[in-house]
Amino acid sequence: MKNSIQDLFGSLRLLFSEGETTPNNLFTIYANLDTTNPDNRRERPAWLIEVKNQFDKLATEIDENVLPSNVTLGEIEEHVIGTLNAVEPRGRSVVMFTDLSNEIVVDLPQPTTTRAYYGLPQIKHLLSQLHRYGKYLVVLFSETEHRVISIDITDVVDEHTVDSSVQLGVFLRPGGKKARTQASERRDLDSERRVYREAAHEIQSYFADEPEFDRIIFGGNLRIAHNVKNALHHSISEKLVSIEPIPLDASVDAIRETVQQIAEECNRVNDIAQLQELLTRQETCERAVTGTEAVLEALGNGQVSKILLPYPMDTDDFDALLVEALKANVDVELLHGEAAARLRGLGGIGAILYYSL
């Protein structure tokens, strides 16, 4: 989630740096372009009607004299619809930010309420859409192969089985045979360690090819799983959050349920830890603040390292603050559940600072 949010913020900052764009003269359009919806496959798709209705509503809310480049709202509507018509959505909906000269279109994994806005970019709805528990690489081991499943809790499941080219019995070193010599035992052990290293190298290559993976879960043969864990580079082993007794032939639905439970646990722990860091820094060295006014002041002074917000966000007060965070290239983290409830009780927002007030 964090990478997705920061990538988006970077794109919006680039948009602001081009031409006459400012954070106050952008159009933000959320639209459901879901091609699996039969209503969107009609000659006059449902999303088109919804967007047109939103522009009719917008016409009653803004003065056309404030629009950029002396264009009419009708011309802007035509531009937006033309751009959305050309989009090949990869999710259930999209959000579009545009100043008519440049635009950013972001695919969203879930349906959204169709809305059109003018002025400050409406980011908080997008943050809620980008919220996810993370992309997990699940690896289930056996003596002859390992099964690899990629799971994003709020997205799709991709699965494939990889033949490790290891013969039966290589992982499970035989013992207790009197005829075996110490030399043959060492050869078996060396061969076994080599196989673990090869499996670890293959797993590490997944992270090189797919940097969006957030965490790893091992399962299947637990003895093999633990040995492969020990062969991982420390930068990858840090992402291994659990070794679970998941059968090699477990269904994708069963694996997904296990990943969901682990993801929820990891995020609860992470959220409470971030909230505790905020409170500890505030109490011990004054390098954290809470409340909208204090956070805005710290942003203005260039002090903010990271902003913590509750999920979901319930107020429009965050619109201007999120734009300031965007402009200042500040990390934004969403807290959930108990941590979010406690943060709301502290003013609804917190910031960790580079230096004290």
XYZ file of C-alpha atoms in Angstrom:
357
model
C 0.000 0.000 0.000
C 2.699 2.481 1.029
C 4.538 2.174 -2.281
C 1.323 2.654 -4.255
C 0.420 5.778 -2.296
C 3.885 7.286 -2.588
C 4.035 6.523 -6.338
C 0.723 8.321 -6.793
C 1.876 11.293 -4.743
C 5.001 11.484 -6.905
C 2.906 11.520 -10.089
C 0.672 14.300 -8.735
C 3.708 16.365 -7.722
C 5.007 15.982 -11.278
C 1.624 17.131 -12.586
C 1.799 20.234 -10.388
C 5.263 21.055 -11.731
C 4.036 21.154 -15.339
C 2.285 24.118 -16.925
C -0.141 26.140 -14.836
C -1.414 23.317 -12.681
C -1.840 24.024 -8.980
C -3.406 21.886 -6.261
C -6.478 24.163 -6.443
C -7.478 23.808 -10.117
C -7.686 20.081 -10.717
C -10.677 18.015 -11.742
C -11.024 14.726 -9.885
C -13.363 12.132 -11.403
C -14.143 8.747 -9.868
C -15.908 6.387 -12.295
C -16.972 2.734 -12.342
C -15.632 1.371 -15.651
C -16.004 -2.273 -14.586
C -16.266 -4.253 -17.847
C -17.817 -7.221 -15.990
C -20.891 -5.097 -15.249
C -23.500 -5.806 -17.978
C -24.765 -2.212 -17.699
C -21.330 -1.020 -18.831
C -21.494 -3.126 -22.010
C -24.488 -1.305 -23.413
C -24.243 1.156 -26.295
C -24.707 3.915 -23.707
C -22.863 2.456 -20.703
C -23.921 3.097 -17.132
C -20.634 4.787 -16.204
C -21.166 7.373 -18.969
C -24.618 8.286 -17.642
C -23.250 8.547 -14.091
C -20.375 10.821 -15.149
C -22.736 13.076 -17.127
C -25.031 13.319 -14.107
C -22.078 14.335 -11.961
C -21.113 17.120 -14.357
C -24.725 18.352 -14.304
C -24.448 18.460 -10.510
C -21.063 20.199 -10.713
C -22.589 22.898 -12.932
C -24.852 23.925 -10.046
C -21.959 24.090 -7.575
C -19.197 26.086 -9.301
C -18.901 29.365 -11.210
C -17.586 28.770 -14.734
C -15.544 31.970 -14.437
C -13.136 30.138 -12.106
C -12.402 27.409 -14.659
C -8.910 27.275 -16.213
C -8.035 28.586 -19.710
C -11.480 30.052 -20.394
C -12.997 26.672 -21.199
C -16.595 25.726 -20.512
C -17.706 22.947 -18.200
C -19.225 21.222 -21.242
C -15.810 21.147 -22.955
C -14.248 19.748 -19.806
C -16.947 17.057 -19.620
C -16.261 16.127 -23.249
C -12.514 15.892 -22.564
C -13.026 13.708 -19.486
C -15.451 11.336 -21.228
C -13.134 11.050 -24.222
C -10.229 10.114 -21.957
C -12.258 7.590 -19.972
C -13.563 6.031 -23.214
C -9.960 5.338 -24.232
C -9.072 3.679 -20.911
C -8.732 -0.107 -20.747
C -9.491 -0.623 -17.051
C -7.624 -3.319 -15.153
C -9.725 -2.899 -12.006
C -13.349 -2.256 -11.087
C -13.117 1.538 -11.277
C -10.719 4.421 -11.954
C -9.900 7.872 -10.661
C -8.774 10.614 -13.030
C -6.939 13.809 -12.094
C -6.723 16.378 -14.892
C -6.056 20.057 -15.614
C -7.092 19.439 -19.275
C -3.461 19.650 -20.451
C -2.267 16.611 -18.478
C -3.973 13.850 -16.593
C -3.331 10.870 -14.357
C -5.648 7.844 -14.467
C -5.323 5.285 -11.661
C -6.942 1.835 -11.722
C -8.836 0.983 -8.537
C -9.504 -2.592 -7.363
C -13.038 -2.017 -6.037
C -16.195 -0.244 -7.274
C -16.508 3.371 -6.185
C -19.208 6.019 -5.971
C -19.103 8.074 -9.182
C -18.153 11.660 -8.308
C -16.743 14.744 -10.061
C -14.897 17.472 -8.137
C -13.129 20.715 -8.990
C -10.449 22.349 -6.852
C -8.305 20.375 -4.426
C -7.588 16.832 -5.634
C -9.802 14.403 -3.740
C -7.252 11.925 -2.441
C -8.845 10.409 0.654
C -11.245 8.211 -1.355
C -8.265 6.956 -3.346
C -6.302 6.144 -0.187
C -9.195 3.986 0.950
C -9.142 2.161 -2.391
C -5.373 1.653 -2.332
C -5.621 0.308 1.203
C -4.749 -3.376 1.194
C -3.151 -5.838 3.550
C -0.354 -6.494 1.077
C 0.749 -8.859 -1.642
C 1.832 -12.205 -0.239
C 4.090 -14.849 -1.761
C 3.005 -18.238 -0.421
C 5.418 -21.142 -1.001
C 4.391 -24.706 -0.142
C 7.202 -27.280 -0.135
C 7.328 -31.023 -0.752
C 10.180 -33.454 -1.426
C 9.781 -33.140 -5.206
C 8.388 -29.682 -5.924
C 7.247 -26.425 -4.403
C 3.974 -24.685 -5.122
C 3.962 -20.898 -5.465
C 0.827 -18.801 -4.932
C 0.634 -15.010 -5.224
C -2.187 -13.485 -3.193
C -3.289 -9.870 -2.876
C -5.991 -9.695 -0.216
C -8.056 -7.093 -2.085
C -7.247 -8.223 -5.618
C -6.871 -11.405 -7.674
C -5.118 -14.708 -7.038
C -2.429 -16.012 -9.381
C -1.182 -19.534 -8.880
C 1.283 -21.896 -10.492
C 3.280 -24.977 -9.494
C 7.038 -25.007 -10.058
C 8.897 -28.292 -10.528
C 12.095 -28.013 -8.511
C 13.764 -30.882 -10.404
C 14.632 -32.518 -7.065
C 14.213 -36.277 -6.819
C 12.199 -37.877 -4.054
C 14.287 -38.407 -0.918
C 16.872 -35.693 -1.452
C 15.328 -33.435 1.171
C 14.594 -36.216 3.624
C 18.100 -37.512 4.383
C 18.053 -41.234 5.254
C 19.619 -42.306 8.527
C 20.195 -45.361 10.687
C 21.672 -47.561 7.961
C 24.880 -49.197 9.199
C 26.214 -49.561 5.668
C 26.329 -45.806 5.240
C 29.696 -44.121 5.807
C 30.464 -40.732 7.255
C 31.582 -39.613 3.791
C 28.277 -40.588 2.197
C 26.420 -38.848 5.034
C 28.404 -35.668 4.364
C 27.671 -35.912 0.635
C 23.952 -36.276 1.359
C 24.072 -33.331 3.731
C 25.963 -31.159 1.217
C 23.480 -32.101 -1.499
C 20.578 -31.273 0.795
C 22.028 -27.873 1.706
C 22.608 -27.108 -1.972
C 18.950 -27.818 -2.725
C 17.853 -25.504 0.080
C 20.111 -22.758 -1.267
C 18.679 -23.224 -4.781
C 15.119 -23.016 -3.460
C 16.004 -19.873 -1.477
C 17.628 -18.327 -4.553
C 14.498 -19.023 -6.598
C 12.287 -17.386 -3.968
C 14.595 -14.379 -3.858
C 14.262 -14.066 -7.624
C 10.496 -13.604 -7.215
C 11.190 -10.466 -5.192
C 13.650 -9.235 -7.795
C 11.082 -9.751 -10.568
C 8.047 -8.612 -8.557
C 9.056 -5.893 -6.069
C 5.430 -5.347 -5.017
C 5.487 -8.461 -2.814
C 5.182 -7.354 0.811
C 5.459 -10.580 2.789
C 6.172 -14.331 2.515
C 4.460 -17.344 4.072
C 5.951 -20.861 3.932
C 3.992 -24.108 4.264
C 3.846 -27.704 3.110
C 6.709 -29.825 4.486
C 7.660 -27.811 7.575
C 11.158 -29.318 7.870
C 11.994 -28.192 4.354
C 10.340 -24.814 4.949
C 12.522 -24.123 8.004
C 15.710 -25.142 6.189
C 14.895 -22.942 3.181
C 14.184 -20.087 5.596
C 17.690 -20.471 7.031
C 19.156 -20.256 3.494
C 17.381 -16.983 2.626
C 19.273 -13.710 2.447
C 18.471 -11.612 5.522
C 16.788 -8.910 3.382
C 14.266 -11.526 2.212
C 13.964 -13.539 5.428
C 12.740 -10.340 7.122
C 9.657 -10.582 4.911
C 8.875 -14.139 6.038
C 6.070 -13.595 8.544
C 4.939 -17.164 9.195
C 5.552 -20.857 8.553
C 2.157 -22.552 8.552
C 1.057 -26.219 8.326
C -0.685 -25.635 4.979
C -0.977 -28.857 2.907
C 0.635 -28.822 -0.538
C -2.736 -29.599 -2.160
C -4.725 -27.018 -0.173
C -7.354 -25.130 -2.184
C -6.701 -21.523 -3.145
C -9.715 -20.471 -1.033
C -8.258 -22.207 2.037
C -4.842 -20.630 1.441
C -6.437 -17.233 0.963
C -8.323 -17.574 4.265
C -5.065 -18.402 6.080
C -3.298 -15.442 4.457
C -6.189 -13.157 5.429
C -5.882 -14.173 9.085
C -2.102 -13.685 9.097
C -2.409 -10.353 7.266
C -4.925 -9.043 9.803
C -2.662 -10.084 12.663
C 0.424 -8.480 11.069
C -1.421 -5.239 10.444
C -2.862 -5.069 13.963
C 0.638 -5.465 15.394
C 2.106 -2.927 12.950
C -0.647 -0.352 13.556
C -0.374 -0.548 17.345
C 3.419 -0.285 17.059
C 3.150 2.854 14.902
C 0.662 4.463 17.275
C 2.885 3.608 20.235
C 5.896 5.137 18.463
C 3.857 8.323 17.895
C 2.881 8.545 21.574
C 6.362 7.691 22.830
C 8.008 10.327 20.640
C 5.415 12.887 21.705
C 5.898 12.190 25.410
C 9.671 11.716 25.571
C 11.233 14.074 23.021
C 8.395 16.138 21.500
C 9.110 14.690 18.073
C 5.449 13.943 17.318
C 2.184 15.895 17.304
C -1.523 15.056 17.125
C -4.514 17.015 15.840
C -5.121 18.722 12.503
C -3.897 22.198 13.520
C -0.603 20.956 14.985
C 0.077 18.677 12.012
C -0.597 21.479 9.494
C 1.774 23.764 11.398
C 4.480 21.107 11.399
C 3.958 20.519 7.675
C 4.373 24.236 7.053
C 7.667 24.161 8.965
C 8.979 21.164 6.995
C 9.186 19.045 10.165
C 6.971 16.080 9.222
C 8.495 12.708 8.435
C 5.291 10.640 8.438
C 1.561 11.214 8.861
C -0.764 8.692 10.509
C -4.459 8.731 9.588
C -7.367 6.532 10.705
C -8.975 4.193 8.187
C -11.578 4.895 6.986
C -11.307 8.694 6.952
C -14.586 10.322 7.928
C -14.005 14.033 7.343
C -13.351 16.557 4.588
C -10.876 18.296 6.900
C -8.151 16.015 5.557
C -8.399 17.243 1.932
C -6.143 20.275 2.330
C -3.858 18.441 4.729
C -3.325 15.558 2.294
C -2.439 18.030 -0.458
C 0.151 19.636 1.823
C 1.553 16.180 2.625
C 1.673 15.419 -1.092
C 3.571 18.626 -1.852
C 6.024 18.014 1.011
C 6.730 14.401 -0.081
C 5.643 13.038 3.297
C 4.832 9.378 3.946
C 1.173 8.625 4.740
C 0.182 5.549 6.746
C -3.361 4.343 7.503
C -4.179 2.851 10.894
C -7.071 0.446 11.420
C -9.237 -1.031 14.134
C -8.168 -0.301 17.721
C -5.228 1.881 16.613
C -7.521 3.989 14.393
C -10.045 4.402 17.216
C -7.329 5.581 19.614
C -5.958 7.985 17.005
C -9.422 9.493 16.489
C -9.520 10.119 20.221
C -6.246 12.053 19.926
C -7.568 14.455 17.305
C -7.940 12.150 14.314
C -4.413 12.538 12.943
C -0.810 12.290 14.070
C 2.599 13.149 12.655
C 6.102 11.938 13.455
C 8.613 14.787 13.153
C 12.202 15.107 12.034
C 12.922 17.477 14.930
C 10.998 18.812 17.909
C 8.922 21.971 18.005
